[in-house]
Amino acid sequence: MSVLVLVFLSYRHQNIYVKDLYYATETQLINTSIMVRQKNIISDSTDILLFGYMKGETTFVGNIVGCRTNVFYFYEPLWSLSTGGYFTKDKECGFHENNCKSYNSILLNIPKLLSSLYDCNTETIEKLTTEVQTKITCTSSGSTSTAFQERNISKLATICTSAKSRVTKVLRIGADLIEGLIHIRPNLKIIYLYRDPRAIIRSRTKRLKGSITAMTKAVCGKMDTDSRIMLGLTNKYSENIVFVSAERIAKILLKFRKDFLIF
């Protein structure tokens, strides 16, 4: 865990638009939000991938980003492919334990699969739609919620195509897959949402049984790997990636929500 904290503390990117919001003051956070808006990180003409962690406040932030007018929001598209884990370039690993197994990344090309979802591919929407999407109801997009509940694939494809923005919340990948997706979709914006790993572990242990030691190693190990990769990618793709801290959002919730909604 100390390595993870050190990575965040030592990171200083030359582009002023990319900030580590966990260590920012309230004023800095608001100013950073304004900068991000000016760079069009989130707008009605932008496709967005929210990348984060289970019990990392991704559902809350996903609702802010996805439940807007003229937005097609696909919640947890990879749920049916790995209910208890996530994919890296060549492994499928568990969320709560460091157990990984190989998978055929040629037959299951995650970046291409996600890209086809942003293309509103009917076959992809049908393949990835499960009962999980019906649990997320956006009051501003009732027709989308109804289409998910009815599993009306053609209607979902139509809504997706006509939307000004497509948003996905994706937890079931490692950061090493992000660059491949950006290569396919150079205009895709990535929100990397991170939370104190101690809070993530505490939230998970309230509902899950198992070894806390194993869970700690799994959570901190993934966050350490992800953060290193994402910091490196930001040097290459500063136009695509923004870091957001769950703790900072919680401290100034109303101001953050107001600023976020007008992006």
mmCIF file of C-alpha atoms in Angstrom:
data_model
loop_
_atom_site.group_PDB
_atom_site.id
_atom_site.type_symbol
_atom_site.label_atom_id
_atom_site.label_comp_id
_atom_site.label_asym_id
_atom_site.label_seq_id
_atom_site.Cartn_x
_atom_site.Cartn_y
_atom_site.Cartn_z
ATOM 1 C CA MET A 1 0.000 0.000 0.000
ATOM 2 C CA SER A 2 2.889 2.362 0.704
ATOM 3 C CA VAL A 3 4.059 2.001 -2.908
ATOM 4 C CA LEU A 4 0.616 3.022 -4.160
ATOM 5 C CA VAL A 5 0.544 6.117 -1.971
ATOM 6 C CA LEU A 6 4.084 6.985 -3.028
ATOM 7 C CA VAL A 7 3.104 6.800 -6.689
ATOM 8 C CA PHE A 8 0.267 9.262 -6.163
ATOM 9 C CA LEU A 9 2.309 11.608 -3.993
ATOM 10 C CA SER A 10 5.330 11.691 -6.267
ATOM 11 C CA TYR A 11 3.374 12.151 -9.486
ATOM 12 C CA ARG A 12 3.696 15.586 -11.043
ATOM 13 C CA HIS A 13 2.549 15.767 -14.629
ATOM 14 C CA GLN A 14 3.667 18.630 -16.851
ATOM 15 C CA ASN A 15 0.139 19.145 -18.206
ATOM 16 C CA ILE A 16 -1.774 21.275 -15.693
ATOM 17 C CA TYR A 17 -5.087 19.753 -16.658
ATOM 18 C CA VAL A 18 -4.188 16.402 -15.087
ATOM 19 C CA LYS A 19 -4.339 16.526 -11.308
ATOM 20 C CA ASP A 20 -4.189 14.053 -8.461
ATOM 21 C CA LEU A 21 -7.420 15.215 -6.851
ATOM 22 C CA TYR A 22 -7.002 13.149 -3.686
ATOM 23 C CA TYR A 23 -4.289 15.503 -2.464
ATOM 24 C CA ALA A 24 -5.842 18.672 -3.895
ATOM 25 C CA THR A 25 -7.456 21.386 -1.821
ATOM 26 C CA GLU A 26 -11.115 22.293 -2.326
ATOM 27 C CA THR A 27 -10.126 25.348 -4.377
ATOM 28 C CA GLN A 28 -7.749 23.307 -6.520
ATOM 29 C CA LEU A 29 -10.444 20.705 -7.159
ATOM 30 C CA ILE A 30 -12.928 23.328 -8.348
ATOM 31 C CA ASN A 31 -10.291 24.966 -10.548
ATOM 32 C CA THR A 32 -9.308 21.577 -11.968
ATOM 33 C CA SER A 33 -12.956 20.867 -12.765
ATOM 34 C CA ILE A 34 -13.156 24.109 -14.735
ATOM 35 C CA MET A 35 -9.981 23.220 -16.629
ATOM 36 C CA VAL A 36 -11.317 19.779 -17.482
ATOM 37 C CA ARG A 37 -14.550 21.279 -18.746
ATOM 38 C CA GLN A 38 -12.634 23.659 -21.004
ATOM 39 C CA LYS A 39 -10.726 20.704 -22.422
ATOM 40 C CA ASN A 40 -14.037 18.991 -23.219
ATOM 41 C CA ILE A 41 -13.224 15.956 -21.075
ATOM 42 C CA ILE A 42 -16.948 15.504 -20.472
ATOM 43 C CA SER A 43 -19.452 16.951 -22.886
ATOM 44 C CA ASP A 44 -22.569 15.984 -24.792
ATOM 45 C CA SER A 45 -20.452 15.015 -27.782
ATOM 46 C CA THR A 46 -17.958 12.825 -25.957
ATOM 47 C CA ASP A 47 -17.886 9.080 -25.362
ATOM 48 C CA ILE A 48 -16.665 8.173 -21.882
ATOM 49 C CA LEU A 49 -15.354 5.115 -20.070
ATOM 50 C CA LEU A 50 -15.501 5.218 -16.267
ATOM 51 C CA PHE A 51 -12.711 2.983 -14.957
ATOM 52 C CA GLY A 52 -12.534 2.170 -11.258
ATOM 53 C CA TYR A 53 -13.060 -0.429 -8.560
ATOM 54 C CA MET A 54 -15.821 -2.416 -6.948
ATOM 55 C CA LYS A 55 -16.945 -0.476 -3.842
ATOM 56 C CA GLY A 56 -14.999 2.497 -5.163
ATOM 57 C CA GLU A 57 -18.001 4.855 -5.629
ATOM 58 C CA THR A 58 -18.212 4.057 -9.339
ATOM 59 C CA THR A 59 -21.987 3.589 -9.251
ATOM 60 C CA PHE A 60 -22.456 7.075 -7.822
ATOM 61 C CA VAL A 61 -20.104 8.778 -10.285
ATOM 62 C CA GLY A 62 -21.489 6.637 -13.102
ATOM 63 C CA ASN A 63 -24.960 7.985 -12.405
ATOM 64 C CA ILE A 64 -23.678 11.556 -12.528
ATOM 65 C CA VAL A 65 -21.920 10.998 -15.850
ATOM 66 C CA GLY A 66 -24.359 8.531 -17.405
ATOM 67 C CA CYS A 67 -27.749 9.755 -16.241
ATOM 68 C CA ARG A 68 -27.799 12.880 -18.382
ATOM 69 C CA THR A 69 -30.066 13.860 -21.225
ATOM 70 C CA ASN A 70 -29.075 12.421 -24.609
ATOM 71 C CA VAL A 71 -26.665 9.920 -23.054
ATOM 72 C CA PHE A 72 -26.675 6.167 -23.583
ATOM 73 C CA TYR A 73 -25.374 4.604 -20.357
ATOM 74 C CA PHE A 74 -24.277 0.971 -20.350
ATOM 75 C CA TYR A 75 -23.623 -0.166 -16.787
ATOM 76 C CA GLU A 76 -21.090 -2.976 -16.255
ATOM 77 C CA PRO A 77 -20.936 -4.341 -19.830
ATOM 78 C CA LEU A 78 -18.467 -7.116 -18.953
ATOM 79 C CA TRP A 79 -20.511 -8.521 -16.065
ATOM 80 C CA SER A 80 -21.644 -11.613 -17.941
ATOM 81 C CA LEU A 81 -18.085 -12.448 -18.995
ATOM 82 C CA SER A 82 -16.545 -12.367 -15.517
ATOM 83 C CA THR A 83 -18.851 -11.896 -12.543
ATOM 84 C CA GLY A 84 -16.104 -12.276 -9.941
ATOM 85 C CA GLY A 85 -13.027 -10.931 -11.645
ATOM 86 C CA TYR A 86 -11.404 -8.802 -14.308
ATOM 87 C CA PHE A 87 -9.413 -9.181 -17.519
ATOM 88 C CA THR A 88 -5.872 -8.099 -18.262
ATOM 89 C CA LYS A 89 -4.189 -8.524 -21.652
ATOM 90 C CA ASP A 90 -3.773 -12.264 -21.164
ATOM 91 C CA LYS A 91 -5.223 -13.183 -17.762
ATOM 92 C CA GLU A 92 -8.551 -13.289 -15.965
ATOM 93 C CA CYS A 93 -7.977 -12.512 -12.286
ATOM 94 C CA GLY A 94 -10.128 -12.513 -9.166
ATOM 95 C CA PHE A 95 -11.245 -9.303 -7.487
ATOM 96 C CA HIS A 96 -10.721 -10.574 -3.960
ATOM 97 C CA GLU A 97 -7.809 -13.013 -4.301
ATOM 98 C CA ASN A 98 -4.629 -13.080 -6.361
ATOM 99 C CA ASN A 99 -5.710 -15.997 -8.505
ATOM 100 C CA CYS A 100 -5.381 -15.607 -12.266
ATOM 101 C CA LYS A 101 -5.887 -17.904 -15.224
ATOM 102 C CA SER A 102 -5.122 -17.521 -18.891
ATOM 103 C CA TYR A 103 -7.785 -16.825 -21.488
ATOM 104 C CA ASN A 104 -7.723 -16.598 -25.272
ATOM 105 C CA SER A 105 -7.339 -12.876 -25.916
ATOM 106 C CA ILE A 106 -7.672 -13.467 -29.655
ATOM 107 C CA LEU A 107 -11.130 -14.987 -29.327
ATOM 108 C CA LEU A 108 -12.056 -12.521 -26.595
ATOM 109 C CA ASN A 109 -10.513 -9.203 -27.538
ATOM 110 C CA ILE A 110 -11.749 -6.877 -24.791
ATOM 111 C CA PRO A 111 -10.716 -3.531 -26.384
ATOM 112 C CA LYS A 112 -12.405 -4.449 -29.674
ATOM 113 C CA LEU A 113 -15.479 -5.701 -27.833
ATOM 114 C CA LEU A 114 -15.852 -2.467 -25.862
ATOM 115 C CA SER A 115 -15.183 -0.415 -28.976
ATOM 116 C CA SER A 116 -17.984 -2.207 -30.813
ATOM 117 C CA LEU A 117 -20.289 -1.302 -27.925
ATOM 118 C CA TYR A 118 -19.491 2.390 -28.470
ATOM 119 C CA ASP A 119 -20.278 1.733 -32.146
ATOM 120 C CA CYS A 120 -23.754 0.585 -30.999
ATOM 121 C CA ASN A 121 -23.222 -2.830 -32.591
ATOM 122 C CA THR A 122 -26.464 -4.773 -32.171
ATOM 123 C CA GLU A 123 -24.753 -8.138 -31.639
ATOM 124 C CA THR A 124 -22.476 -6.674 -28.976
ATOM 125 C CA ILE A 125 -25.356 -5.007 -27.138
ATOM 126 C CA GLU A 126 -27.279 -8.286 -27.161
ATOM 127 C CA LYS A 127 -24.266 -10.272 -25.973
ATOM 128 C CA LEU A 128 -23.480 -7.936 -23.086
ATOM 129 C CA THR A 129 -27.006 -7.087 -21.893
ATOM 130 C CA THR A 130 -27.972 -8.882 -18.660
ATOM 131 C CA GLU A 131 -30.302 -8.307 -15.743
ATOM 132 C CA VAL A 132 -27.564 -6.174 -14.148
ATOM 133 C CA GLN A 133 -28.296 -3.218 -16.432
ATOM 134 C CA THR A 134 -31.948 -3.177 -15.343
ATOM 135 C CA LYS A 135 -30.909 -2.327 -11.774
ATOM 136 C CA ILE A 136 -29.640 1.098 -12.805
ATOM 137 C CA THR A 137 -32.483 3.509 -13.487
ATOM 138 C CA CYS A 138 -31.765 6.964 -14.818
ATOM 139 C CA THR A 139 -34.753 9.281 -14.414
ATOM 140 C CA SER A 140 -33.491 11.407 -17.295
ATOM 141 C CA SER A 141 -33.436 8.442 -19.672
ATOM 142 C CA GLY A 142 -36.500 6.384 -18.874
ATOM 143 C CA SER A 143 -36.741 4.924 -22.357
ATOM 144 C CA THR A 144 -33.264 3.426 -21.983
ATOM 145 C CA SER A 145 -34.169 1.853 -18.628
ATOM 146 C CA THR A 146 -37.355 0.410 -20.117
ATOM 147 C CA ALA A 147 -35.463 -0.991 -23.096
ATOM 148 C CA PHE A 148 -32.994 -2.725 -20.776
ATOM 149 C CA GLN A 149 -35.822 -4.137 -18.668
ATOM 150 C CA GLU A 150 -37.587 -5.433 -21.760
ATOM 151 C CA ARG A 151 -34.289 -6.544 -23.291
ATOM 152 C CA ASN A 152 -35.313 -4.703 -26.420
ATOM 153 C CA ILE A 153 -32.020 -4.868 -28.309
ATOM 154 C CA SER A 154 -33.144 -2.985 -31.417
ATOM 155 C CA LYS A 155 -34.466 -0.126 -29.268
ATOM 156 C CA LEU A 156 -31.245 -0.025 -27.259
ATOM 157 C CA ALA A 157 -29.229 0.132 -30.483
ATOM 158 C CA THR A 158 -31.408 2.967 -31.745
ATOM 159 C CA ILE A 159 -31.037 4.936 -28.511
ATOM 160 C CA CYS A 160 -27.295 4.305 -28.534
ATOM 161 C CA THR A 161 -26.946 5.510 -32.120
ATOM 162 C CA SER A 162 -29.000 8.661 -31.604
ATOM 163 C CA ALA A 163 -27.345 9.614 -28.294
ATOM 164 C CA LYS A 164 -24.875 12.488 -28.227
ATOM 165 C CA SER A 165 -22.712 10.591 -25.762
ATOM 166 C CA ARG A 166 -22.148 6.956 -24.867
ATOM 167 C CA VAL A 167 -20.939 6.141 -21.347
ATOM 168 C CA THR A 168 -19.820 2.840 -19.861
ATOM 169 C CA LYS A 169 -18.859 1.926 -16.323
ATOM 170 C CA VAL A 170 -16.166 -0.748 -16.580
ATOM 171 C CA LEU A 171 -14.651 -2.407 -13.519
ATOM 172 C CA ARG A 172 -13.728 -5.758 -15.014
ATOM 173 C CA ILE A 173 -10.519 -4.797 -16.778
ATOM 174 C CA GLY A 174 -6.952 -4.013 -15.840
ATOM 175 C CA ALA A 175 -5.355 -0.738 -16.852
ATOM 176 C CA ASP A 176 -3.133 -2.560 -19.341
ATOM 177 C CA LEU A 177 -6.150 -2.814 -21.675
ATOM 178 C CA ILE A 178 -6.808 0.935 -21.711
ATOM 179 C CA GLU A 179 -4.157 1.843 -24.266
ATOM 180 C CA GLY A 180 -5.457 -0.717 -26.751
ATOM 181 C CA LEU A 181 -8.905 0.827 -26.480
ATOM 182 C CA ILE A 182 -7.532 4.342 -26.986
ATOM 183 C CA HIS A 183 -5.694 3.144 -30.091
ATOM 184 C CA ILE A 184 -9.016 1.985 -31.537
ATOM 185 C CA ARG A 185 -10.954 5.040 -30.310
ATOM 186 C CA PRO A 186 -8.575 8.008 -30.132
ATOM 187 C CA ASN A 187 -11.335 10.373 -28.982
ATOM 188 C CA LEU A 188 -12.517 8.236 -26.061
ATOM 189 C CA LYS A 189 -12.266 9.931 -22.658
ATOM 190 C CA ILE A 190 -11.233 7.871 -19.631
ATOM 191 C CA ILE A 191 -12.219 8.805 -16.082
ATOM 192 C CA TYR A 192 -9.946 6.950 -13.670
ATOM 193 C CA LEU A 193 -11.812 6.936 -10.354
ATOM 194 C CA TYR A 194 -9.801 5.776 -7.375
ATOM 195 C CA ARG A 195 -10.564 5.468 -3.682
ATOM 196 C CA ASP A 196 -8.478 4.815 -0.572
ATOM 197 C CA PRO A 197 -7.932 1.019 -0.748
ATOM 198 C CA ARG A 198 -8.642 0.722 2.979
ATOM 199 C CA ALA A 199 -12.146 2.071 2.383
ATOM 200 C CA ILE A 200 -12.666 -0.290 -0.561
ATOM 201 C CA ILE A 201 -11.597 -3.302 1.514
ATOM 202 C CA ARG A 202 -13.776 -2.278 4.464
ATOM 203 C CA SER A 203 -16.814 -1.873 2.187
ATOM 204 C CA ARG A 204 -16.233 -5.251 0.553
ATOM 205 C CA THR A 205 -15.793 -7.121 3.827
ATOM 206 C CA LYS A 206 -19.226 -5.945 4.990
ATOM 207 C CA ARG A 207 -20.845 -8.163 2.359
ATOM 208 C CA LEU A 208 -18.181 -10.699 1.432
ATOM 209 C CA LYS A 209 -16.621 -13.473 3.473
ATOM 210 C CA GLY A 210 -13.054 -14.566 3.042
ATOM 211 C CA SER A 211 -9.494 -13.778 3.971
ATOM 212 C CA ILE A 212 -8.927 -10.083 4.616
ATOM 213 C CA THR A 213 -5.220 -10.622 3.984
ATOM 214 C CA ALA A 214 -5.891 -12.124 0.560
ATOM 215 C CA MET A 215 -8.364 -9.374 -0.280
ATOM 216 C CA THR A 216 -5.900 -6.687 0.792
ATOM 217 C CA LYS A 217 -3.182 -8.121 -1.427
ATOM 218 C CA ALA A 218 -5.582 -8.395 -4.357
ATOM 219 C CA VAL A 219 -7.020 -4.885 -4.021
ATOM 220 C CA CYS A 220 -3.750 -3.087 -3.327
ATOM 221 C CA GLY A 221 -1.899 -5.135 -5.919
ATOM 222 C CA LYS A 222 -4.372 -4.226 -8.664
ATOM 223 C CA MET A 223 -4.518 -0.564 -7.641
ATOM 224 C CA ASP A 224 -0.735 -0.359 -7.549
ATOM 225 C CA THR A 225 -0.442 -1.871 -11.037
ATOM 226 C CA ASP A 226 -3.320 0.191 -12.436
ATOM 227 C CA SER A 227 -2.067 3.480 -11.015
ATOM 228 C CA ARG A 228 1.425 2.978 -12.422
ATOM 229 C CA ILE A 229 0.025 2.174 -15.854
ATOM 230 C CA MET A 230 -2.485 5.046 -15.827
ATOM 231 C CA LEU A 231 0.134 7.569 -14.759
ATOM 232 C CA GLY A 232 2.318 6.404 -17.621
ATOM 233 C CA LEU A 233 -0.557 6.569 -20.095
ATOM 234 C CA THR A 234 -1.370 10.110 -19.020
ATOM 235 C CA ASN A 235 2.046 11.181 -20.258
ATOM 236 C CA LYS A 236 1.104 9.843 -23.700
ATOM 237 C CA TYR A 237 -2.630 10.588 -23.753
ATOM 238 C CA SER A 238 -3.154 13.709 -21.663
ATOM 239 C CA GLU A 239 -6.166 14.640 -23.796
ATOM 240 C CA ASN A 240 -7.921 11.367 -22.970
ATOM 241 C CA ILE A 241 -7.438 10.705 -19.260
ATOM 242 C CA VAL A 242 -8.525 12.457 -16.085
ATOM 243 C CA PHE A 243 -7.985 11.263 -12.493
ATOM 244 C CA VAL A 244 -10.792 11.659 -9.943
ATOM 245 C CA SER A 245 -10.676 10.841 -6.220
ATOM 246 C CA ALA A 246 -13.743 9.458 -4.476
ATOM 247 C CA GLU A 247 -12.646 11.055 -1.195
ATOM 248 C CA ARG A 248 -12.520 14.538 -2.659
ATOM 249 C CA ILE A 249 -15.964 14.105 -4.198
ATOM 250 C CA ALA A 250 -17.393 13.108 -0.824
ATOM 251 C CA LYS A 251 -15.932 16.164 0.904
ATOM 252 C CA ILE A 252 -17.448 18.705 -1.467
ATOM 253 C CA LEU A 253 -20.318 16.678 -2.906
ATOM 254 C CA LEU A 254 -22.728 19.471 -3.822
ATOM 255 C CA LYS A 255 -20.127 21.644 -5.503
ATOM 256 C CA PHE A 256 -18.645 18.700 -7.346
ATOM 257 C CA ARG A 257 -22.037 17.487 -8.547
ATOM 258 C CA LYS A 258 -22.968 20.961 -9.785
ATOM 259 C CA ASP A 259 -19.685 21.439 -11.657
ATOM 260 C CA PHE A 260 -19.780 17.912 -13.056
ATOM 261 C CA LEU A 261 -23.292 18.183 -14.428
ATOM 262 C CA ILE A 262 -22.528 21.299 -16.477
ATOM 263 C CA PHE A 263 -19.503 19.822 -18.263
#
